[in-house]
Coordinates of C-alpha atoms and ligand atoms in Angstrom, one line a residue:
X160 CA -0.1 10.5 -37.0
X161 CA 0.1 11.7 -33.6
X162 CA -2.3 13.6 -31.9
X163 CA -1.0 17.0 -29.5
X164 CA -2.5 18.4 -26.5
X165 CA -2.0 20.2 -23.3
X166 CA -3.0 19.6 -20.3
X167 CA -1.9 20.7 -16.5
X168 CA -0.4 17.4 -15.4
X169 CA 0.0 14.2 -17.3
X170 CA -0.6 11.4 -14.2
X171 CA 0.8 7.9 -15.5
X172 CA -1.0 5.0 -13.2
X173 CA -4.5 4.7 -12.4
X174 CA -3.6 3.1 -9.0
X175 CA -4.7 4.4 -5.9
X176 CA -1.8 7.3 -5.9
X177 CA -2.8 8.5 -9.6
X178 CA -6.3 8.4 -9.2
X179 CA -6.5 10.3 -6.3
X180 CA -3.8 12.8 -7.3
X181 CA -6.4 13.0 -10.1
X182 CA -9.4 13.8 -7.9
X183 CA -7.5 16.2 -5.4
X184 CA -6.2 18.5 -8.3
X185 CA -9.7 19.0 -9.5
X186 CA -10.8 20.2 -6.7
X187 CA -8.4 23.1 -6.8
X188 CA -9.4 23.7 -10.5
X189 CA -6.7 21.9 -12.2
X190 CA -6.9 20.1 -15.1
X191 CA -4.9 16.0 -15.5
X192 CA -4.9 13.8 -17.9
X193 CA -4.7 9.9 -16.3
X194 CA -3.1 6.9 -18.6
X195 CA -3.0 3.5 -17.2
X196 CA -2.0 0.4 -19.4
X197 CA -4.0 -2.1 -17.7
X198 CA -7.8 -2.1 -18.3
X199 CA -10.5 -0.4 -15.9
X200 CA -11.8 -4.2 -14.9
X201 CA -8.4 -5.4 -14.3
X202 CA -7.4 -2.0 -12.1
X203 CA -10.7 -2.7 -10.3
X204 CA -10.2 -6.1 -9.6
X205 CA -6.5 -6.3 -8.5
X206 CA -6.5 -7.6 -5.2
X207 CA -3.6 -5.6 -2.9
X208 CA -4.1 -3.9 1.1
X209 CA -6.9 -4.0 2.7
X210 CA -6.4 -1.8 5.7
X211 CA -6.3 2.2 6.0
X212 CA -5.0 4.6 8.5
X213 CA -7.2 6.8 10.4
X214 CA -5.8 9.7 8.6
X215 CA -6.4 8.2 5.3
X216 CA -9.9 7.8 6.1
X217 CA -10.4 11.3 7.4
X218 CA -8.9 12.9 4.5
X219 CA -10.9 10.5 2.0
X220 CA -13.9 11.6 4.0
X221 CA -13.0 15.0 3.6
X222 CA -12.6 15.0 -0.2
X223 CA -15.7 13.5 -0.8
X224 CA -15.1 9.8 -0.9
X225 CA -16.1 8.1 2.1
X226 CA -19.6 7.8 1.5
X227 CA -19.2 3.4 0.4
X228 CA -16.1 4.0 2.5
X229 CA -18.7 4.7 6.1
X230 CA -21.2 2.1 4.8
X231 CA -19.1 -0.9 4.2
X232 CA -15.8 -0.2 5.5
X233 CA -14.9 -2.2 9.4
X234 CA -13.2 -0.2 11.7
X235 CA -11.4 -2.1 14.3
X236 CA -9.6 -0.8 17.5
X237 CA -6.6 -2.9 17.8
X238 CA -4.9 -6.1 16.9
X239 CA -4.1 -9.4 17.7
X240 CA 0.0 -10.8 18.4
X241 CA 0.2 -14.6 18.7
X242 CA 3.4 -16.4 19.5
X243 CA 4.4 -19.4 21.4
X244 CA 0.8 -20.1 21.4
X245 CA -0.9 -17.8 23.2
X246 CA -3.2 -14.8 21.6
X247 CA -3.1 -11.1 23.4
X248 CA -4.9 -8.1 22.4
X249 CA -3.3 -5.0 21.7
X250 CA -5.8 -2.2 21.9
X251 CA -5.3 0.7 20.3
X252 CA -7.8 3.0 21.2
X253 CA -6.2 3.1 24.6
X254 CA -3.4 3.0 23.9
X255 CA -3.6 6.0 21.5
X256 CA -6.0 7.8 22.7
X257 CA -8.6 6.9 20.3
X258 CA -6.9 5.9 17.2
X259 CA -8.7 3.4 15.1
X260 CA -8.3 1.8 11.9
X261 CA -10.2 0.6 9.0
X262 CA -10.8 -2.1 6.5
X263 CA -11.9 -1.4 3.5
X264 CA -10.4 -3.4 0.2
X265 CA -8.1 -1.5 -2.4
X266 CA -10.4 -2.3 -5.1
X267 CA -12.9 -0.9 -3.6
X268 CA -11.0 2.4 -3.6
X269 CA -10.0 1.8 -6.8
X270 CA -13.6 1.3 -7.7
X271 CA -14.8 4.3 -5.5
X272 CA -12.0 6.8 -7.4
X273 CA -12.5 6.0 -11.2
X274 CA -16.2 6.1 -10.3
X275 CA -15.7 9.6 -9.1
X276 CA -13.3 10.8 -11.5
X277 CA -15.4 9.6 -14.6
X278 CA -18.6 11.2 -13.1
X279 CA -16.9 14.7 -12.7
X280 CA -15.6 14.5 -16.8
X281 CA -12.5 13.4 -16.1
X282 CA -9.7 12.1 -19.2
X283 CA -8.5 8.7 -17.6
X284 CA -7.2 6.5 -21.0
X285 CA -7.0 2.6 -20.0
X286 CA -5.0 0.1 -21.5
X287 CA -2.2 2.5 -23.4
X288 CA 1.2 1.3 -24.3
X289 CA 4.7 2.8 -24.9
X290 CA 4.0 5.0 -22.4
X291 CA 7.1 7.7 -22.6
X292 CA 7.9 10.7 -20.6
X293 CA 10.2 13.5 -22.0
X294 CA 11.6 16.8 -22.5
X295 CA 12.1 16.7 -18.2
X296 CA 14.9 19.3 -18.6
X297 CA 12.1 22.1 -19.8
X298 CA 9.0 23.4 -18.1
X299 CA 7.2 21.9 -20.6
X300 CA 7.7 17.9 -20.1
X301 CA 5.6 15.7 -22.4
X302 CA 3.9 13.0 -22.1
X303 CA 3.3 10.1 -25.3
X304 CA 1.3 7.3 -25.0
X305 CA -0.5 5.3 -27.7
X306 CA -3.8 4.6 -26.7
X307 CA -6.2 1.6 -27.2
X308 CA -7.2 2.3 -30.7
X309 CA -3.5 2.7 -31.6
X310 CA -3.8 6.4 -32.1
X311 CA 0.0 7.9 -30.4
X312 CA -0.7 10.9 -28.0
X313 CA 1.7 13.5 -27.2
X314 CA 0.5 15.5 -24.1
X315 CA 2.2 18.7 -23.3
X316 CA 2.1 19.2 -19.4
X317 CA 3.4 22.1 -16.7
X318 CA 3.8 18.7 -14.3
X319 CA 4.1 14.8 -15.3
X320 CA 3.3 12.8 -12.0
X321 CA 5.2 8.9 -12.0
X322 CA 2.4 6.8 -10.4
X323 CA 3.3 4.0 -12.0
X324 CA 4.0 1.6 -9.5
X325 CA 7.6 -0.3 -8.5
X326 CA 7.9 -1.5 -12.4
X327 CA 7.0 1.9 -14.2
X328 CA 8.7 4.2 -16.6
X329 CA 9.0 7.3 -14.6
X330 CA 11.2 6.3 -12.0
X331 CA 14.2 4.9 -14.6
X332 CA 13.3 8.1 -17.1
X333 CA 15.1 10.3 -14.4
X334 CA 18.7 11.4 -15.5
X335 CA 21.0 8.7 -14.9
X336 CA 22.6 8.9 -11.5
X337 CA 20.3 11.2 -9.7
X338 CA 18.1 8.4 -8.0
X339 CA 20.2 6.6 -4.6
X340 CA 18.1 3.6 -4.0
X341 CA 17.8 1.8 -0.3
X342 CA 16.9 -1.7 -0.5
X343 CA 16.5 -4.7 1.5
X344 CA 15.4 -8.0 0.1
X345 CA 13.5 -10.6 2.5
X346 CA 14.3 -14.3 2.4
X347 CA 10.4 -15.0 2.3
X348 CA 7.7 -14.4 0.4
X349 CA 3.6 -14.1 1.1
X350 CA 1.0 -16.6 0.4
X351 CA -2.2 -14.7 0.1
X352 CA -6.2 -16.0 -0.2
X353 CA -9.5 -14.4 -0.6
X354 CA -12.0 -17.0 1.0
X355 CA -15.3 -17.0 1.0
X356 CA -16.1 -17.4 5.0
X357 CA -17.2 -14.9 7.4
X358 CA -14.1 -14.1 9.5
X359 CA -13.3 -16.1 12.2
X360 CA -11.9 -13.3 14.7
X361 CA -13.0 -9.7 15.2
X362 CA -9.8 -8.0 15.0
X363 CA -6.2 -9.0 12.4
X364 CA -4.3 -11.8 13.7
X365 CA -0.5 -11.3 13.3
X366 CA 1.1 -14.7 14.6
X367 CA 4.3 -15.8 15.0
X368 CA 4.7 -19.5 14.5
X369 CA 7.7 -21.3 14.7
X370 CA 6.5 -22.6 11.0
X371 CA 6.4 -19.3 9.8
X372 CA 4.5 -16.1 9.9
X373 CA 0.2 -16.2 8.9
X374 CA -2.2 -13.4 9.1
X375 CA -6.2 -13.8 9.6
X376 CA -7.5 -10.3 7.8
X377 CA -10.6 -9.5 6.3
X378 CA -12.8 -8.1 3.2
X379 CA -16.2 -8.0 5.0
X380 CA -18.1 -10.0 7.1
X381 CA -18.8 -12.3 4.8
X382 CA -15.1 -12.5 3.2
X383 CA -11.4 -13.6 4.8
X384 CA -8.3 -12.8 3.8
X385 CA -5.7 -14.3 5.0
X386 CA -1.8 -15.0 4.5
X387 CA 1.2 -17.9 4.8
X388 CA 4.9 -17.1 5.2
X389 CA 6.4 -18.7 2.4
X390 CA 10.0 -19.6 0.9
X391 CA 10.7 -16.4 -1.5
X392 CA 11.1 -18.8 -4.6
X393 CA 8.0 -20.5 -3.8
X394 CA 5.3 -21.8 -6.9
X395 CA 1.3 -21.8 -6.0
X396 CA 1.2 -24.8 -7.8
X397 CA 2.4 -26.8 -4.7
X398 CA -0.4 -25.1 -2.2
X399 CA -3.6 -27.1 -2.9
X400 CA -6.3 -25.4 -1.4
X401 CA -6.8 -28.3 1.3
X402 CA -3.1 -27.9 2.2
X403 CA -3.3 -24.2 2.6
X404 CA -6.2 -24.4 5.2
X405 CA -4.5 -27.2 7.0
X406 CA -0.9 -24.7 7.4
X407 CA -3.1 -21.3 8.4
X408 CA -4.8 -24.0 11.2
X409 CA -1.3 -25.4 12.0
X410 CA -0.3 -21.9 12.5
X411 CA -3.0 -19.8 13.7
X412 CA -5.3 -22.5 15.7
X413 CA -5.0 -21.8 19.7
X414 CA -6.8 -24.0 22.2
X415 CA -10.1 -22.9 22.3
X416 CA -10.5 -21.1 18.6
X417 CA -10.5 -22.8 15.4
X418 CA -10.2 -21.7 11.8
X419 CA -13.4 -21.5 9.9
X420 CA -12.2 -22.7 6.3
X421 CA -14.5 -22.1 3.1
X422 CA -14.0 -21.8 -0.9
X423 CA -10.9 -20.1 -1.8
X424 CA -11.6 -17.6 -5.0
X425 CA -8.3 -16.2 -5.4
X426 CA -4.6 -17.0 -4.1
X427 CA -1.0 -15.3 -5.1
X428 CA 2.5 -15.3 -4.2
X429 CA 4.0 -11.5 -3.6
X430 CA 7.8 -11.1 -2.5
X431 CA 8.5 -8.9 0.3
X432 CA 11.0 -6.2 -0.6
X433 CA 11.8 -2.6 1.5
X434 CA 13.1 -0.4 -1.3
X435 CA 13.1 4.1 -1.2
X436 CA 14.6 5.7 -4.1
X437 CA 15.1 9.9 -3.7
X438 CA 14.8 12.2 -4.3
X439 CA 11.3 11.6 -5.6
X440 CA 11.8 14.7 -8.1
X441 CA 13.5 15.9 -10.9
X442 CA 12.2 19.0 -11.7
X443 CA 8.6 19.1 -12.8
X444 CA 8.4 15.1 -12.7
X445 CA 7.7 13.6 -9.3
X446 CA 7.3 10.1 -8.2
X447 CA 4.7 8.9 -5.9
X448 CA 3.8 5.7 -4.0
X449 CA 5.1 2.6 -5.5
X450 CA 6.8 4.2 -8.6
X451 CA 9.4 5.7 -5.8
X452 CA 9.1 3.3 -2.5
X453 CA 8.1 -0.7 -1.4
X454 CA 7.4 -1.3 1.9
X455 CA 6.5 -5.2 3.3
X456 CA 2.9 -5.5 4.2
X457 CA 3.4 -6.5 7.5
X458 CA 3.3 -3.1 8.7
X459 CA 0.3 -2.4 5.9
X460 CA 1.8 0.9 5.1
X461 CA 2.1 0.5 1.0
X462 CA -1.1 2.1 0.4
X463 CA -1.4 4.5 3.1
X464 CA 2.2 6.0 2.4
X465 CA 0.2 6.1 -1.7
X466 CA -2.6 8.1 -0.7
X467 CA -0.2 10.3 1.5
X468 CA 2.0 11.2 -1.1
X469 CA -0.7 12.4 -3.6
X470 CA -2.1 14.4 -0.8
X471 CA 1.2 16.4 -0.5
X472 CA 2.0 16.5 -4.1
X473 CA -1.7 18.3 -4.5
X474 CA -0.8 20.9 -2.7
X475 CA 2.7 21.4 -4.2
X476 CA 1.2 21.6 -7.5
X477 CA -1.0 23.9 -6.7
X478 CA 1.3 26.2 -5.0
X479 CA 3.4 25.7 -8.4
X480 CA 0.7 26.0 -10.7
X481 CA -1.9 28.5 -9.7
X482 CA 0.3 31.0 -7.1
X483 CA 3.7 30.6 -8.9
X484 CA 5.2 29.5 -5.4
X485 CA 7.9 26.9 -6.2
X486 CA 8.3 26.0 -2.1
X487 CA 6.0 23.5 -1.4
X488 CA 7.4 21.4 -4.7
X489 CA 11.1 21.5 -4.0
X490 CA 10.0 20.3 -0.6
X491 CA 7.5 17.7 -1.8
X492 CA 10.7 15.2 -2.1
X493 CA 12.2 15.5 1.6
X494 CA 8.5 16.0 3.2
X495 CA 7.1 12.7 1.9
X496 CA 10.6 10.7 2.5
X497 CA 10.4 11.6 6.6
X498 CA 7.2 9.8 6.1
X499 CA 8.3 7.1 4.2
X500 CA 11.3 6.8 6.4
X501 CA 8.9 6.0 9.4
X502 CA 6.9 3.6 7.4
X503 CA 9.8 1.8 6.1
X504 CA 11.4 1.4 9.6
X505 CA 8.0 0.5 11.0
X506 CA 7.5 -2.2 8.1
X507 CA 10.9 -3.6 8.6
X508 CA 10.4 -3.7 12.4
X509 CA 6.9 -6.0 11.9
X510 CA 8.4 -8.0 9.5
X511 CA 11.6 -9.5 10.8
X512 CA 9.9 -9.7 14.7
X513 CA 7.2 -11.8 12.8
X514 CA 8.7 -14.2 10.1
X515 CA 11.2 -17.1 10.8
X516 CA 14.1 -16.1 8.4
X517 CA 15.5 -19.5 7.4
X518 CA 19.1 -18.1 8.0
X519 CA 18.7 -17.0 11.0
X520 CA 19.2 -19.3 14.2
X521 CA 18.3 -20.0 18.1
X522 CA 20.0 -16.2 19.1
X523 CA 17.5 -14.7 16.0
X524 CA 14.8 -16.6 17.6
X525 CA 15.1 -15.6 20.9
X526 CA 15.4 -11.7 20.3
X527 CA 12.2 -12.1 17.9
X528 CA 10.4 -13.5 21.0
X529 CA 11.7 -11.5 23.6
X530 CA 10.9 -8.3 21.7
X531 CA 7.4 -9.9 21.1
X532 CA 7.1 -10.0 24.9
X533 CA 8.1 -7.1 25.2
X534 CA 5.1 -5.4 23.1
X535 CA 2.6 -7.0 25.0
X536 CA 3.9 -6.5 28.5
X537 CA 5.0 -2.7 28.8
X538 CA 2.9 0.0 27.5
X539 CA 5.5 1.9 26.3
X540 CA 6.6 -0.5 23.7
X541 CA 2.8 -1.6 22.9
X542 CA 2.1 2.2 22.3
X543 CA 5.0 2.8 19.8
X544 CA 3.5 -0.2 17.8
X545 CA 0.0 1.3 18.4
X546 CA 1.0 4.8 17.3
X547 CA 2.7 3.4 14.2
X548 CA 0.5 1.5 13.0
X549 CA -2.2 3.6 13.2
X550 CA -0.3 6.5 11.7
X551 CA 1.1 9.9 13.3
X552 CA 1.4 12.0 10.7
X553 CA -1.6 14.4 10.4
X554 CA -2.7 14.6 6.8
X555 CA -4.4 18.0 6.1
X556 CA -6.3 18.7 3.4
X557 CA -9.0 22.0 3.5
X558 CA -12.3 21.3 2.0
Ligands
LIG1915 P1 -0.1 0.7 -8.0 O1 -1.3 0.3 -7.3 O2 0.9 -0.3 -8.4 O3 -0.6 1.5 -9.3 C1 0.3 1.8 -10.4 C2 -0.4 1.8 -11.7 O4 0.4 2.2 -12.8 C3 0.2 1.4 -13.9 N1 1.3 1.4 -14.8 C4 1.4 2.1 -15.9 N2 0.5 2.9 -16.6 C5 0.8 3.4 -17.8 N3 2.0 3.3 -18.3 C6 3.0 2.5 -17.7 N4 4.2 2.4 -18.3 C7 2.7 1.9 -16.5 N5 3.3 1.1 -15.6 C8 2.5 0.8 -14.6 C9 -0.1 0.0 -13.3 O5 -0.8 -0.9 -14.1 C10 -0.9 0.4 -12.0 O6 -2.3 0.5 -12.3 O7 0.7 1.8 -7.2 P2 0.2 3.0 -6.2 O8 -1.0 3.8 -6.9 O9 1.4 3.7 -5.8 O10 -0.5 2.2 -5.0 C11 0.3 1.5 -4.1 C12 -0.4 0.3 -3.5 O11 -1.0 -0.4 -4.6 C13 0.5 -0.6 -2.6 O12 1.4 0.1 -1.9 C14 -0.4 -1.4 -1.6 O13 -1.2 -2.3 -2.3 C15 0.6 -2.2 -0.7 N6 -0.1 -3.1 0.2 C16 -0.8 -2.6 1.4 N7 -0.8 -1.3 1.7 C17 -1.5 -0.8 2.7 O14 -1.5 0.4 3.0 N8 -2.2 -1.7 3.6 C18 -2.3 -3.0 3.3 O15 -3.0 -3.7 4.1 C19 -1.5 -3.6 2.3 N9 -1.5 -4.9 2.0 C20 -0.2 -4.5 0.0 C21 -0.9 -5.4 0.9 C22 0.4 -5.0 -1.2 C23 0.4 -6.4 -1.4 N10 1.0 -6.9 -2.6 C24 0.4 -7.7 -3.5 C25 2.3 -6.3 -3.0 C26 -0.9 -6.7 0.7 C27 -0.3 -7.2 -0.5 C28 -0.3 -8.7 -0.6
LIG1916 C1 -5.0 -6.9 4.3 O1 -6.2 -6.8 4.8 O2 -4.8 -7.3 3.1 C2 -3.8 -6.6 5.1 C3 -4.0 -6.2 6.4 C4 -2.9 -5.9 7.2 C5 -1.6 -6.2 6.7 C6 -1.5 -6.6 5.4 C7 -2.6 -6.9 4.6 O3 -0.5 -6.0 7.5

C-alpha cells in the first residue's frame, strides 16, 4: 500500500543545505517535508567542515540559530601560511576591514538544525530508502520514499529541493543531457583526525611542506583537527596513529613551536575533487550544495556555498509559491553558480599553491612558492586571499 500526501516542497537530505532550507521556508509560512536515508545519530555525528563565513554566521544569527553558535563557536581573525619553514600571519581583520571567521563543527549545526526543526513540528523522516523523484515535467512533481517501517510514501509537492549530496538521486533524475558538468580531479587525497588535545596554535595553519600539504584546525579548545596530504589511492590501514603524529610534526613543527599530540578518536581518508554541474534547475526541481557542486576543502567553502544556496532558494520559493512571481526561481540557477564560480576558483587556487602534486616538477614547485611569497609580502595579493576566504558575497535574509 502506499500512503499520498501533499506538501509544499519535498526536501531530500537532512544535511546542512536541507535542513536549513527546511527551517527558512517555515519562517515564511511554508510547509516541507525532509527525508534523509541515514539515521538522525549518524547525520549528527558525521564529521565534515568546521569553519564558517562571516556571512554564514550573521544570517544563522538572524534566523534564529546562533544562540550554541555565540556560546561555543571560536572566531578567529586570520590564518597562518607556512612554507620553506617559516610561519607568517595573515590577518584578516585588517586586511578586510573587519572580516572574521568562525569555527564551529558541522555537527554541531547539524545538531543545532534538527533540534530546531523538530521543536517547531516539523516532518523530517530518517533512514528512508528508494528515495524517487518524479512527474518533474508537471507542476506537481512527486516525491516516493519508503520509510523506516517499510510503509512507501508518495508526496505530492509544488517544489522538490535535491539536497542530497554529491552521490544523490536528484541530480541524475534531471532529463538526460540538460546537466554540463565541470570537473577537476586532484592527484591527492586528505588524511583527516579529531584528537583529543587542546590546540596547539591560536589561529589554522595551512603549510606547505615539501612532504606534502597538513593543516592544524580545531573543534574547541579542548579538541584538534587536523589534516595530511595523502596519495589519492591511499588505505588508513597504513597510518598508525603514532605515524600520523610523527608526519603532522615532520610537517608542521617550526623551530620554536611543537605539536601537542593526544588520543586520536576518529580518522578518514576524503578525495579532493572540484566538480559544478548547471543549471541547478529543471523546472520545479532544484539542486543545492553538494547534490549540484564539490569544492576541495582547502579553501573551506563546501559548506558555506550549502548554507548559501538554501538561503537563495528560500526566497525563490517564496516568490514562487506565495506571490506567484516566477523571477527569483528561474534566476535561482545563474545567481548561486556566480557564487559557486568564485568558490570553486578560490578552492582551486588554495589547493594547487598548497599540495605537492606528484606530477608536477622543480618549474611547479617554484611558481607554488613564489606565489606563496607573493601572499605574504604585498597587500594586494594577501587581501584577495583575505576577502575570499572570508566571503564577499552579502547573504540577506529579513527577519
Ligand atoms: P551533505 O552534508 O552531503 O548532505 C546530504 C544528505 O543527503 C542524504 N542523502 C539522501 N537522503 C535521502 N535519499 C537519498 N537518496 C539520499 N542520498 C543522500 C545524505 O545522507 C546526507 O545526509 O550535503 P549538503 O547539505 O549540501 O552539505 C554540504 C557539506 O556537507 C559539505 O560541502 C562540507 O562538509 C564540505 N567541507 C567544508 N565546507 C566548509 O564550508 N568549511 C570547511 O571547513 C569544510 N571542511 C568539508 C571539510 C568536507 C570534507 N569532506 C569529508 C568531504 C572537510 C572535509 C574533510
Ligand atoms: C576544518 O576545521 O575542518 C577545516 C578548516 C579549514 C579548512 C578545511 C577544514 O580549509
Amino acid at each position: 500500500m502506499t500512503v499520498t500526501s501533499r506538501t509544499q516542497v519535498g526536501i531530500v537530505g537532512a544535511g546542512p543545505a536541507g535542513l536549513l532550507l527546511s527551517h527558512l521556508l517555515a519562517l515564511r509560512g511554508i510547509d516541507s517535508i525532509v527525508v534523509e536515508n541515514r539515521s538522525r545519530a549518524y547525520c549528527e555525528a558525521r564529521q565534515r567542515a568546521g569553519l564558517l563565513e562571516a556571512g554564514t554566521v550573521e544570517l544563522l544569527r538572524t534566523v534564529g540559530l546562533g544562540e550554541r553558535m555565540d556560546a561555543e563557536g571560536l572566531e578567529h581573525g586570520g590564518i597562518y601560511l607556512q612554507f620553506q619553514g617559516e610561519r607568517h600571519h595573515l590577518d584578516f581583520r585588517d586586511l578586510t576591514g573587519g572580516r572574521w571567521v568562525t569555527i564551529y563543527a558541522q555537527t554541531e549545526i547539524v545538531k543545532d538544525l534538527i533540534q530546531a526543526r523538530l521543536a517547531a513540528g516539523a516532518t523530517i523522516e530518517f533512514e528512508v530508502s528508494d528515495t524517487e523523484v518524479g512527474e518533474l515535467d508537471t507542476e506537481r512533481p512527486v516525491l516516493r520514499f519508503t520509510d523506516a517501517r517499510g510503509t512507501r510514501h508518495e508526496v505530492t509537492c509544488d517544489a522538490i529541493a535535491g539536497c542530497d549530496g554529491f552521490h544523490g538521486i536528484c541530480r541524475d533524475s534531471m532529463p538526460p543531457g540538460l546537466v554540463q558538468v565541470a570537473e577537476r580531479e586532484y592527484p591527492y587525497s586528505w588524511l583527516g583526525i579529531l584528537a583529543s588535545v587542546p590546540p596547539s596554535t591560536d589561529e589554522l595553519i595551512y603549510c606547505r611542506h615539501e612532504d606534502g600539504f597538513a593543516l592544524h584546525t580545531m573543534r574547541t579548545p579542548q579538541v584538534s583537527r587536523l589534516y595530511l596530504q595523502v596519495p589519492a589511492d591511499e588505505v588508513i590501514d597504513h597510518w598508525s596513529d603514532d605515524r600520523i603524529w610523527a608526519e603532522l610534526k615532520h610537517r608542521l613543527e617550526v623551530p620554536g613551536w611543537e605539536l601537542k599530540d593526544g588520543h586520536i578518536s576518529e580518522k578518514a581518508i576524503s578525495p579532493m575533487r572540484s566538480f559544478v554541474a548547471s543549471p541547478m534547475r529543471y523546472r520545479r526541481l532544484f539542486l543545492a550544495g553538494d547534490a549540484a557542486h564539490i569544492v576541495p576543502p582547502t579553501g573551506a567553502k563546501g559548506l558555506n556555498l550549502a548554507l548559501a544556496d538554501v538561503t537563495v532558494l528560500a526566497k525563490a520559493l517564496t516568490s514562487l509559491l506565495k506571490d506567484g512571481q516566477a523571477g527569483p526561481a528561474d534566476a535561482y540557477s545563474d545567481t548561486s553558480l556566480s557564487r559557486v564560480w568564485r568558490a570553486t576558483h578560490f578552492s582551486w587556487w588554495m589547493t594547487s599553491m598548497l599540495h605537492v602534486d606528484p606530477q608536477s616538477d622543480r618549474f611547479g614547485a617554484e611558481l607554488q612558492l613564489s606565489q606563496l611569497r607573493y601572499v605574504i609580502s604585498s597587500r594586494a595579493a594577501a587581501t584577495t586571499l583575505a576577502e575570499n576566504y572570508t566571503g564577499y558575497f552579502p547573504l540577506t535574509w529579513k527577519a
